[in-house]
Coordinates of C-alpha atoms in Angstrom, one line a residue:
Chain A
M1 CA 95.7 42.1 132.6
T2 CA 94.8 45.5 130.8
T3 CA 93.8 45.8 127.3
P4 CA 96.1 47.8 125.0
P5 CA 94.2 51.4 123.8
P6 CA 92.9 51.1 120.7
R7 CA 95.2 52.3 117.4
L8 CA 94.3 54.0 114.5
S9 CA 95.3 51.7 111.3
T10 CA 97.8 52.2 109.1
D11 CA 95.6 52.3 106.3
Q12 CA 94.1 55.1 107.4
L13 CA 97.0 57.3 106.7
I14 CA 97.0 58.8 102.7
G15 CA 99.5 60.2 100.9
A16 CA 99.0 64.3 100.0
N17 CA 101.0 66.6 98.0
F18 CA 101.3 68.8 100.6
S19 CA 105.2 70.9 100.3
F20 CA 105.2 69.1 97.0
Q21 CA 104.3 71.9 94.7
H22 CA 107.8 72.4 93.2
W23 CA 108.1 68.8 92.2
P24 CA 106.7 67.4 89.3
L25 CA 103.3 65.4 90.0
A26 CA 104.8 62.1 88.7
D27 CA 107.7 62.2 91.0
V28 CA 105.4 62.7 93.7
A29 CA 102.9 60.0 93.2
R30 CA 106.2 57.6 93.3
A31 CA 107.2 59.4 96.3
M32 CA 104.1 58.3 98.1
Q33 CA 103.9 54.9 96.4
G34 CA 107.0 54.3 98.0
F35 CA 106.0 55.3 101.1
G36 CA 103.6 52.3 101.1
M37 CA 100.3 54.9 100.5
T38 CA 97.4 53.2 98.4
E39 CA 95.3 56.7 98.5
I40 CA 96.2 60.3 98.4
E41 CA 94.8 63.8 98.9
L42 CA 95.5 66.1 95.7
W43 CA 96.2 69.6 96.9
G44 CA 94.8 71.3 94.2
I45 CA 97.5 73.8 93.0
A46 CA 99.7 74.4 90.0
P47 CA 101.2 73.2 88.3
H48 CA 99.5 69.7 89.3
L49 CA 96.1 70.7 88.8
D50 CA 94.4 74.0 90.0
L51 CA 90.9 75.1 89.0
F52 CA 92.6 78.1 86.9
H53 CA 94.7 75.6 84.5
A54 CA 92.4 72.5 84.6
D55 CA 91.9 71.6 80.8
A56 CA 91.6 68.1 79.4
A57 CA 95.1 67.7 79.5
R58 CA 95.9 68.6 82.6
I59 CA 93.4 66.0 84.0
D60 CA 94.7 63.4 81.7
G61 CA 97.5 63.8 83.1
V62 CA 96.8 63.3 86.7
R63 CA 94.5 60.4 85.6
R64 CA 97.6 58.5 83.8
V65 CA 99.9 59.5 87.0
L66 CA 97.6 58.0 89.1
E67 CA 96.9 54.7 87.2
E68 CA 100.7 54.4 86.8
T69 CA 101.0 54.3 90.6
G70 CA 98.3 52.7 91.8
L71 CA 97.3 55.3 93.7
K72 CA 93.6 56.1 94.5
L73 CA 92.4 59.7 94.7
R74 CA 90.6 60.1 98.2
C75 CA 89.7 63.6 98.0
L76 CA 90.6 67.0 95.7
T77 CA 91.2 69.7 97.9
P78 CA 91.6 72.9 95.8
E79 CA 94.2 75.7 97.0
Q80 CA 91.1 78.4 97.9
V81 CA 92.6 80.5 100.7
L82 CA 95.8 81.5 99.3
Y83 CA 94.6 81.6 95.4
P84 CA 92.0 84.0 94.1
I85 CA 88.8 81.8 94.9
N86 CA 86.3 83.0 97.3
I87 CA 82.8 81.7 98.0
A88 CA 81.7 84.1 101.0
S89 CA 83.5 87.5 98.9
G90 CA 81.1 90.2 99.7
D91 CA 82.3 91.0 95.6
E92 CA 79.5 89.0 93.5
A93 CA 80.6 88.7 90.2
Y94 CA 84.0 87.5 92.2
R95 CA 82.2 85.5 94.6
Q96 CA 79.7 83.8 91.3
A97 CA 82.9 83.2 89.3
S98 CA 84.2 80.9 92.7
I99 CA 81.1 79.2 93.1
A100 CA 81.2 78.3 89.3
R101 CA 84.8 76.8 89.3
F102 CA 84.1 75.2 92.5
C103 CA 81.3 73.2 90.9
R104 CA 83.8 72.4 87.7
A105 CA 86.0 71.0 90.4
A106 CA 83.3 68.9 91.8
E107 CA 83.0 67.6 87.9
I108 CA 87.1 67.0 87.7
A109 CA 86.8 65.1 91.6
A110 CA 84.1 62.8 90.3
D111 CA 85.6 62.2 87.2
L112 CA 89.1 61.2 88.6
G113 CA 87.3 59.0 90.9
A114 CA 87.5 60.6 94.1
R115 CA 85.3 60.2 97.4
H116 CA 85.4 63.8 98.3
L117 CA 85.8 67.5 97.0
F118 CA 87.2 69.5 100.2
L119 CA 86.0 73.0 101.1
T120 CA 86.7 75.8 103.3
P121 CA 83.9 78.5 104.3
G122 CA 85.7 81.2 102.4
R123 CA 85.7 84.7 103.5
G124 CA 84.1 88.2 103.8
F125 CA 85.1 91.9 103.8
E126 CA 86.8 92.8 107.1
S127 CA 84.8 96.1 106.9
E128 CA 81.5 94.8 106.8
P129 CA 79.3 92.3 109.3
A130 CA 80.7 88.6 109.2
S131 CA 76.8 87.7 109.4
R132 CA 76.8 88.4 105.6
A133 CA 79.9 86.3 104.9
W134 CA 78.1 83.4 107.1
D135 CA 75.2 83.9 105.0
R136 CA 77.0 83.9 101.5
S137 CA 78.8 81.1 102.6
A138 CA 76.2 78.8 103.3
E139 CA 74.6 79.6 100.0
A140 CA 77.7 78.9 98.1
L141 CA 78.2 75.6 100.2
R142 CA 74.9 74.5 99.6
I143 CA 75.4 74.8 95.8
I144 CA 78.5 73.0 95.2
A145 CA 77.5 70.1 97.6
A146 CA 74.4 69.5 95.3
H147 CA 76.4 70.1 92.2
A148 CA 78.6 67.4 94.0
A149 CA 75.8 65.2 95.2
D150 CA 74.6 64.7 91.4
R151 CA 77.6 63.5 90.4
G152 CA 77.6 60.8 93.4
L153 CA 80.0 62.9 95.3
R154 CA 80.6 63.7 99.2
C155 CA 81.9 67.6 100.0
L156 CA 84.4 67.9 103.4
L157 CA 83.8 71.2 105.1
E158 CA 87.2 72.2 107.3
P159 CA 87.0 75.4 109.7
L160 CA 89.9 78.4 109.0
Q161 CA 91.9 80.5 111.3
R162 CA 90.9 84.0 112.2
R163 CA 93.8 85.1 109.9
E164 CA 92.6 83.2 107.1
S165 CA 88.6 83.8 107.2
N166 CA 85.8 85.9 109.3
I167 CA 83.4 82.9 109.3
A168 CA 84.3 79.6 110.7
H169 CA 87.1 79.0 113.4
S170 CA 85.8 76.8 115.9
A171 CA 84.2 73.4 115.9
A172 CA 81.0 75.2 117.0
D173 CA 81.0 77.6 114.5
L174 CA 81.7 74.9 112.3
R175 CA 78.3 72.9 113.5
L176 CA 76.3 76.1 113.0
L177 CA 77.7 76.2 109.1
L178 CA 76.8 73.0 108.7
D179 CA 73.5 73.3 109.9
M180 CA 72.8 76.4 107.7
V181 CA 74.1 74.4 104.7
D182 CA 72.1 71.4 105.6
A183 CA 73.4 69.1 102.9
E184 CA 73.5 65.5 104.1
T185 CA 76.4 64.8 102.0
M186 CA 78.6 67.3 103.6
D187 CA 81.2 66.1 106.0
V188 CA 83.9 67.6 108.6
V189 CA 87.6 68.0 108.6
L190 CA 89.5 68.2 112.1
D191 CA 92.8 70.0 111.4
T192 CA 95.0 69.8 114.5
V193 CA 96.1 72.8 114.1
A194 CA 93.0 74.7 113.1
M195 CA 91.4 72.5 116.5
A196 CA 94.4 73.7 118.7
C197 CA 94.2 77.4 117.8
A198 CA 90.5 77.6 118.4
G199 CA 90.6 75.5 122.1
D200 CA 89.0 73.0 120.8
S201 CA 89.2 69.2 121.3
V202 CA 89.1 65.7 119.8
A203 CA 86.1 65.4 122.3
D204 CA 84.2 68.4 120.9
Y205 CA 85.1 67.0 117.2
V206 CA 83.5 63.5 118.0
R207 CA 80.7 65.2 119.7
L208 CA 79.2 67.3 117.3
F209 CA 79.9 65.5 114.4
G210 CA 80.0 61.7 115.2
D211 CA 80.4 60.1 111.8
R212 CA 80.4 63.1 109.6
L213 CA 83.7 63.7 110.9
A214 CA 85.8 61.6 108.0
H215 CA 88.9 63.7 107.6
V216 CA 91.9 64.5 109.5
H217 CA 94.8 66.7 108.6
L218 CA 97.5 65.8 111.1
V219 CA 100.1 68.8 111.4
D220 CA 101.8 70.2 114.7
G221 CA 102.1 73.5 115.5
T222 CA 102.7 76.3 118.4
P223 CA 99.6 76.1 118.1
S224 CA 99.7 77.7 114.7
G225 CA 102.4 76.8 111.9
H226 CA 101.5 73.9 110.4
L227 CA 104.6 72.2 111.0
I228 CA 105.8 68.6 110.7
W229 CA 105.7 66.4 114.1
G230 CA 107.9 67.6 116.4
E231 CA 108.8 70.9 115.8
G232 CA 105.7 72.4 117.2
V233 CA 103.9 71.9 120.7
L234 CA 100.7 70.0 120.1
P235 CA 100.0 66.5 121.4
L236 CA 99.5 64.3 118.0
A237 CA 99.9 60.8 119.9
Q238 CA 97.5 62.1 122.2
Y239 CA 94.9 63.1 119.3
L240 CA 95.4 60.1 117.6
Q241 CA 94.5 58.2 120.9
D242 CA 91.4 59.8 121.2
L243 CA 90.4 59.6 117.7
A244 CA 90.8 55.7 117.4
Q245 CA 89.2 55.7 121.2
A246 CA 86.4 57.5 119.3
G247 CA 86.6 54.7 117.0
Y248 CA 87.2 57.0 114.1
R249 CA 87.3 55.4 110.5
G250 CA 88.5 58.1 108.6
A251 CA 91.1 59.7 106.9
L252 CA 94.4 61.1 108.1
S253 CA 96.6 63.2 105.7
F254 CA 100.0 64.9 106.4
E255 CA 99.8 68.8 106.1
P256 CA 103.3 70.1 106.2
F257 CA 103.6 74.1 105.0
G258 CA 105.5 75.6 107.7
D259 CA 107.3 79.2 106.5
G260 CA 107.5 77.5 103.0
S261 CA 111.0 76.1 103.4
Y262 CA 109.6 72.0 103.7
A263 CA 109.0 72.7 100.2
L264 CA 112.3 73.1 99.5
D265 CA 113.1 69.0 100.8
P266 CA 109.6 67.5 101.2
M267 CA 110.7 64.7 101.1
R268 CA 112.8 65.1 104.8
A269 CA 109.6 66.7 105.9
W270 CA 107.7 63.3 104.6
R271 CA 109.9 61.1 105.9
H272 CA 110.5 62.8 109.5
N273 CA 106.1 62.5 109.8
M274 CA 106.6 58.7 108.4
Q275 CA 108.6 57.9 111.1
A276 CA 107.0 59.9 113.9
I277 CA 104.1 58.1 113.5
A278 CA 104.9 54.7 112.8
A279 CA 104.7 53.0 116.2
H280 CA 101.1 55.1 116.9
L281 CA 99.3 52.8 113.7
A282 CA 98.3 49.5 113.7
P283 CA 98.6 46.8 110.4
G284 CA 95.8 48.0 108.0
K285 CA 92.1 47.3 108.1
A286 CA 89.9 48.7 106.3
L287 CA 89.2 52.7 106.0
A288 CA 85.8 53.9 105.5
Chain B
M1 CA 127.9 125.0 109.0
T2 CA 127.0 121.7 108.1
T3 CA 124.3 120.8 105.6
P4 CA 121.2 118.6 106.8
P5 CA 121.2 115.6 104.9
P6 CA 119.4 115.6 102.0
R7 CA 115.6 113.6 102.2
L8 CA 113.6 111.9 100.0
S9 CA 110.7 113.7 98.8
T10 CA 107.1 113.0 100.2
D11 CA 105.9 113.1 96.3
Q12 CA 107.8 109.8 95.9
L13 CA 105.6 108.0 98.6
I14 CA 103.2 106.0 96.6
G15 CA 100.0 104.4 98.0
A16 CA 99.1 101.0 97.4
N17 CA 96.5 98.1 98.6
F18 CA 98.8 96.0 100.2
S19 CA 97.1 94.5 103.0
F20 CA 93.7 95.7 102.2
Q21 CA 92.8 92.4 99.9
H22 CA 89.4 92.2 102.2
W23 CA 88.4 95.5 101.6
P24 CA 86.6 96.8 98.5
L25 CA 88.8 98.8 96.0
A26 CA 86.5 102.1 96.1
D27 CA 87.1 102.0 99.7
V28 CA 91.2 101.5 99.8
A29 CA 91.1 104.2 97.0
R30 CA 89.5 106.8 99.4
A31 CA 91.5 105.9 102.4
M32 CA 94.9 106.3 100.1
Q33 CA 93.7 109.5 99.2
G34 CA 92.9 110.7 102.7
F35 CA 96.6 110.1 103.6
G36 CA 97.4 112.4 100.7
M37 CA 98.4 110.2 98.1
T38 CA 98.5 110.8 94.2
E39 CA 99.9 108.3 92.7
I40 CA 99.3 104.1 93.8
E41 CA 100.9 100.8 93.1
L42 CA 98.1 98.5 92.6
W43 CA 98.7 94.8 94.0
G44 CA 97.0 92.3 91.4
I45 CA 94.7 90.4 93.5
A46 CA 91.5 89.2 93.8
P47 CA 88.8 91.0 94.0
H48 CA 90.4 94.3 93.1
L49 CA 92.1 93.1 90.2
D50 CA 93.9 89.7 89.9
L51 CA 94.6 88.4 86.6
F52 CA 92.4 85.2 86.8
H53 CA 89.1 87.9 86.9
A54 CA 90.3 90.6 84.9
D55 CA 87.6 91.2 82.2
A56 CA 86.2 94.3 80.8
A57 CA 83.5 94.9 83.4
R58 CA 86.3 94.6 86.5
I59 CA 89.0 96.9 84.5
D60 CA 86.4 99.6 84.1
G61 CA 85.3 99.4 87.6
V62 CA 89.2 99.9 88.6
R63 CA 89.2 102.8 85.9
R64 CA 86.0 104.3 87.7
V65 CA 87.7 104.3 91.3
L66 CA 90.9 105.6 89.9
E67 CA 89.1 108.7 88.3
E68 CA 86.7 109.3 91.0
T69 CA 89.6 110.0 93.6
G70 CA 91.8 111.3 91.6
L71 CA 94.3 108.7 91.8
K72 CA 97.2 107.9 88.9
L73 CA 98.3 104.2 88.7
R74 CA 101.9 104.2 89.3
C75 CA 102.5 100.4 88.4
L76 CA 100.2 97.1 88.5
T77 CA 101.6 94.2 90.6
P78 CA 100.0 91.1 89.6
E79 CA 99.9 88.6 92.7
Q80 CA 102.4 86.0 91.3
V81 CA 104.1 84.5 94.4
L82 CA 100.8 83.0 96.1
Y83 CA 98.8 83.0 93.1
P84 CA 99.3 80.3 90.0
I85 CA 101.4 81.9 87.9
N86 CA 105.0 80.8 87.0
I87 CA 106.6 82.3 83.5
A88 CA 109.9 79.9 85.0
S89 CA 107.9 76.5 85.7
G90 CA 109.1 73.6 84.3
D91 CA 105.6 72.5 83.4
E92 CA 105.7 73.7 80.0
A93 CA 101.8 74.4 79.6
Y94 CA 101.7 76.2 82.5
R95 CA 104.8 78.4 82.0
Q96 CA 103.2 79.8 78.7
A97 CA 99.9 80.3 79.9
S98 CA 101.3 82.4 82.7
I99 CA 103.6 84.0 80.1
A100 CA 100.1 85.1 78.2
R101 CA 98.7 86.0 81.3
F102 CA 101.3 88.5 82.0
C103 CA 101.2 89.4 78.2
R104 CA 97.5 90.7 79.1
A105 CA 98.6 92.1 82.2
A106 CA 100.6 94.8 80.3
E107 CA 98.1 95.5 78.0
I108 CA 95.7 96.3 81.1
A109 CA 98.6 97.8 83.1
A110 CA 98.8 100.3 79.9
D111 CA 95.5 100.7 79.3
L112 CA 95.0 101.9 83.2
G113 CA 97.6 104.3 82.3
A114 CA 100.1 102.8 84.5
R115 CA 104.4 103.3 83.9
H116 CA 105.4 99.9 85.2
L117 CA 104.4 96.5 85.6
F118 CA 106.1 94.6 87.8
L119 CA 107.4 91.1 87.5
T120 CA 109.3 88.6 89.4
P121 CA 111.7 85.9 87.9
G122 CA 109.3 83.2 88.6
R123 CA 110.5 79.4 90.1
G124 CA 111.4 76.4 88.9
F125 CA 111.2 73.0 90.0
E126 CA 113.3 72.3 93.2
S127 CA 114.0 68.8 91.7
E128 CA 116.0 69.9 88.5
P129 CA 119.1 72.3 88.3
A130 CA 118.6 75.8 88.7
S131 CA 120.0 76.8 85.6
R132 CA 117.5 76.0 84.0
A133 CA 114.6 78.0 85.4
W134 CA 117.2 81.1 85.1
D135 CA 117.1 80.4 81.0
R136 CA 113.5 80.0 81.0
S137 CA 112.7 83.4 83.3
A138 CA 115.0 85.2 81.2
E139 CA 113.3 84.2 78.1
A140 CA 109.8 84.8 79.9
L141 CA 110.7 87.8 81.1
R142 CA 112.1 89.3 77.5
I143 CA 109.0 88.2 76.1
I144 CA 106.9 89.9 78.5
A145 CA 109.0 92.9 78.3
A146 CA 108.9 93.2 75.0
H147 CA 105.3 93.1 74.7
A148 CA 104.8 96.1 77.9
A149 CA 107.5 98.1 75.6
D150 CA 105.1 97.8 72.4
R151 CA 102.5 99.4 74.5
G152 CA 104.1 102.2 76.0
L153 CA 105.2 100.4 79.3
R154 CA 108.2 99.8 81.2
C155 CA 108.7 96.8 83.6
L156 CA 110.3 96.6 87.0
L157 CA 111.6 93.4 88.2
E158 CA 112.0 92.2 91.8
P159 CA 114.0 89.7 93.5
L160 CA 112.8 86.9 95.7
Q161 CA 113.8 85.3 98.7
R162 CA 115.1 81.4 98.6
R163 CA 111.6 80.2 100.0
E164 CA 109.9 81.8 97.4
S165 CA 112.6 80.9 94.3
N166 CA 115.2 79.4 93.2
I167 CA 116.1 81.8 90.6
A168 CA 117.4 85.8 92.0
H169 CA 117.7 86.7 95.3
S170 CA 120.5 89.0 95.5
A171 CA 121.7 92.3 93.9
A172 CA 124.2 90.7 91.8
D173 CA 121.7 87.8 91.0
L174 CA 119.3 90.4 89.9
R175 CA 122.2 91.9 87.7
L176 CA 122.8 88.7 85.9
L177 CA 119.0 88.2 85.5
L178 CA 118.6 91.4 84.2
D179 CA 122.0 90.8 81.7
M180 CA 120.3 87.9 80.7
V181 CA 116.9 89.6 79.7
D182 CA 118.6 92.7 77.7
A183 CA 115.8 94.6 77.6
E184 CA 116.5 98.7 78.2
T185 CA 112.4 98.8 79.2
M186 CA 113.1 96.7 82.5
D187 CA 114.2 98.6 85.5
V188 CA 114.9 97.4 88.8
V189 CA 112.8 97.1 92.2
L190 CA 114.8 97.1 95.7
D191 CA 112.7 95.2 98.6
T192 CA 114.3 96.4 101.9
V193 CA 113.6 92.5 103.7
A194 CA 114.6 90.8 100.3
M195 CA 117.7 93.0 100.4
A196 CA 118.8 92.3 104.2
C197 CA 117.5 88.7 103.6
A198 CA 120.4 88.5 100.9
G199 CA 122.9 90.8 102.3
D200 CA 122.7 93.6 100.3
S201 CA 123.0 97.2 101.0
V202 CA 121.2 100.3 99.1
A203 CA 124.7 100.8 98.0
D204 CA 124.6 97.9 96.4
Y205 CA 121.5 98.4 94.3
V206 CA 122.6 101.8 93.7
R207 CA 125.9 100.7 92.2
L208 CA 124.7 97.7 90.1
F209 CA 121.7 99.6 88.7
G210 CA 122.0 103.1 88.8
D211 CA 119.1 105.0 87.0
R212 CA 117.5 101.7 86.7
L213 CA 116.8 101.1 90.0
A214 CA 113.1 103.0 89.9
H215 CA 110.7 101.4 92.8
V216 CA 111.8 100.6 96.4
H217 CA 109.0 98.2 98.7
L218 CA 109.9 100.0 102.2
V219 CA 109.2 96.9 104.7
D220 CA 110.3 96.2 108.3
G221 CA 111.6 92.8 109.1
T222 CA 113.5 90.5 111.3
P223 CA 114.9 90.2 108.8
S224 CA 112.0 88.2 106.8
G225 CA 108.6 89.2 107.6
H226 CA 107.4 92.2 105.4
L227 CA 106.7 94.2 108.9
I228 CA 105.5 97.7 109.5
W229 CA 107.5 99.8 110.4
G230 CA 109.5 99.7 113.7
E231 CA 108.0 95.4 114.2
G232 CA 111.1 94.5 112.9
V233 CA 114.8 95.1 113.3
L234 CA 115.6 96.9 109.5
P235 CA 117.4 100.8 110.1
L236 CA 114.5 101.4 107.5
A237 CA 115.4 105.9 108.4
Q238 CA 118.9 104.8 107.3
Y239 CA 117.9 103.5 103.9
L240 CA 116.0 106.3 103.1
Q241 CA 119.0 108.5 103.9
D242 CA 121.2 106.3 101.7
L243 CA 118.9 106.2 99.1
A244 CA 118.5 110.2 99.6
Q245 CA 122.2 110.4 99.4
A246 CA 122.3 108.9 96.0
G247 CA 119.9 110.9 94.7
Y248 CA 116.9 108.2 94.2
R249 CA 113.9 109.7 92.5
G250 CA 111.8 107.0 92.2
A251 CA 109.0 105.5 94.0
L252 CA 108.5 104.4 97.5
S253 CA 105.5 102.1 99.0
F254 CA 104.6 100.2 102.0
E255 CA 104.0 96.5 101.7
P256 CA 103.4 95.2 104.9
F257 CA 102.1 91.9 104.8
G258 CA 103.3 90.0 108.5
D259 CA 101.5 87.1 109.6
G260 CA 98.1 88.1 107.9
S261 CA 96.8 89.9 111.0
Y262 CA 97.3 93.4 109.3
A263 CA 94.7 92.6 106.9
L264 CA 92.2 92.4 110.1
D265 CA 92.9 96.4 110.5
P266 CA 95.2 97.4 107.5
M267 CA 94.2 101.4 108.3
R268 CA 96.2 100.7 111.6
A269 CA 99.1 99.1 109.7
W270 CA 99.1 102.1 107.4
R271 CA 98.8 105.0 109.8
H272 CA 101.5 103.6 111.9
N273 CA 103.6 103.5 108.5
M274 CA 102.4 107.0 107.3
Q275 CA 103.7 108.6 111.3
A276 CA 106.8 106.8 111.1
I277 CA 108.2 108.1 107.7
A278 CA 106.7 111.6 108.1
A279 CA 110.0 112.8 109.9
H280 CA 112.2 111.3 107.0
L281 CA 110.7 112.8 103.6
A282 CA 111.1 116.5 102.8
P283 CA 107.6 118.3 101.0
G284 CA 107.4 117.3 97.6
K285 CA 109.7 117.9 94.5
A286 CA 108.7 115.9 91.4
L287 CA 108.9 112.2 91.2
A288 CA 110.9 110.9 88.4

């Protein structure tokens, strides 16, 4: 008699507002509640909660939406690739403003009861050696992680693709950067598209990060593109099985961006993803 | 004996910092000077001059770079699609903050000696009727144009693609919106990709806007993509000839975005565009 392969739990799948940036947040939260979600990743964009308009009224509004829908905030993920935020910039005034904004983001995330603040390495000038950007990134991440830790918050660090950054792209890069930062409270994100673009595997992430792997962005791609399940060529079911086999207990969230058209009908994109993942998850046991 | 077809003038071609967002501005300006440019369109992004970090020191820095390279600022084009700026948002607090930021942008542009402030319609919620967003957009554009006019500045209005906005996409849409705004100081932009995506022609723009057509973004596409000349399928040489035939006297600027890889080597992208356009322009006569 063979044992069925282990599966990740439905409890590990959390909601998010990815693709929903042109809906009011209250409607997004109700949609996520409708999908049976109990936790969400909040992408920090306008008009929901971006770092440039995060005044007390805005934060209170988010808190009210969470309370009304009973959703718990798993992590705050400020938009930091498209928006003018860069903790590794070669422009020092801009970089310091970005660090200050992320320290404030840590306070907001803690205030809203999040477990994690989501970070990326930033990007240096393309006209200078990348090593300088690495140094600036590590220093900034250390400052932000310390500020977050003082408020009881852990951080998450995700690698970017080359077109998004000249700092850390692969799992090995991310390990180097994590060692440079040297903060016990910094965990790691596996984004299936970033992983595939860098030629890495789930096994690489598990080997390099162990329990520090705390968050997974589940997206299809060709290998890039951040597509909904089935519109790309990535073996998402196999990735889920690999994660289950490794005893992964962290969060899973969908991050569909595509070419911008998912945002015209985000419910369609999410229904599609929810249907695709259903068969690959087992009924809930507690999320770590 | 046949008369050669009229050509646009080399003086109409202006520089820009598109694709150069990961270079220091001083280096971009020197590169544009090297290409023989005397005027530039300044894309208002970080770290050059975005509306979220445009303090006095930053504005003075830009002024110094312009003075040192002898470049004149033709127009300021704040990033307003990717960034958290939306003058038509259904979120009123966010919309008011965006309008205020654009009024400030008009002051900055005037202060730097620009002729034009570049605007787009913004975007309403995808979960409400677009007509509401049209009304909010028109009202916001009227407020900003009046504020700009008080400082001697004209505005430019560019349509967006459907994935970027639910307001004005075609030349006919843009004419409607322009009539709703009803500001004598608002001119119009022809973006070759937006035009092709909407199924419009140069003749449509000339017929609908006449002398109000004051700025052209010259980009290749498939039809979308904002590519460098030759990497798409658009008949750019024909567009230039159509513009020349119509007696167009406004500015021409390249706006290469692509998939983000042009920004890894923006000089390559610009050299390519400069070589491609050379044969289609006649030696200078004054730009209107």
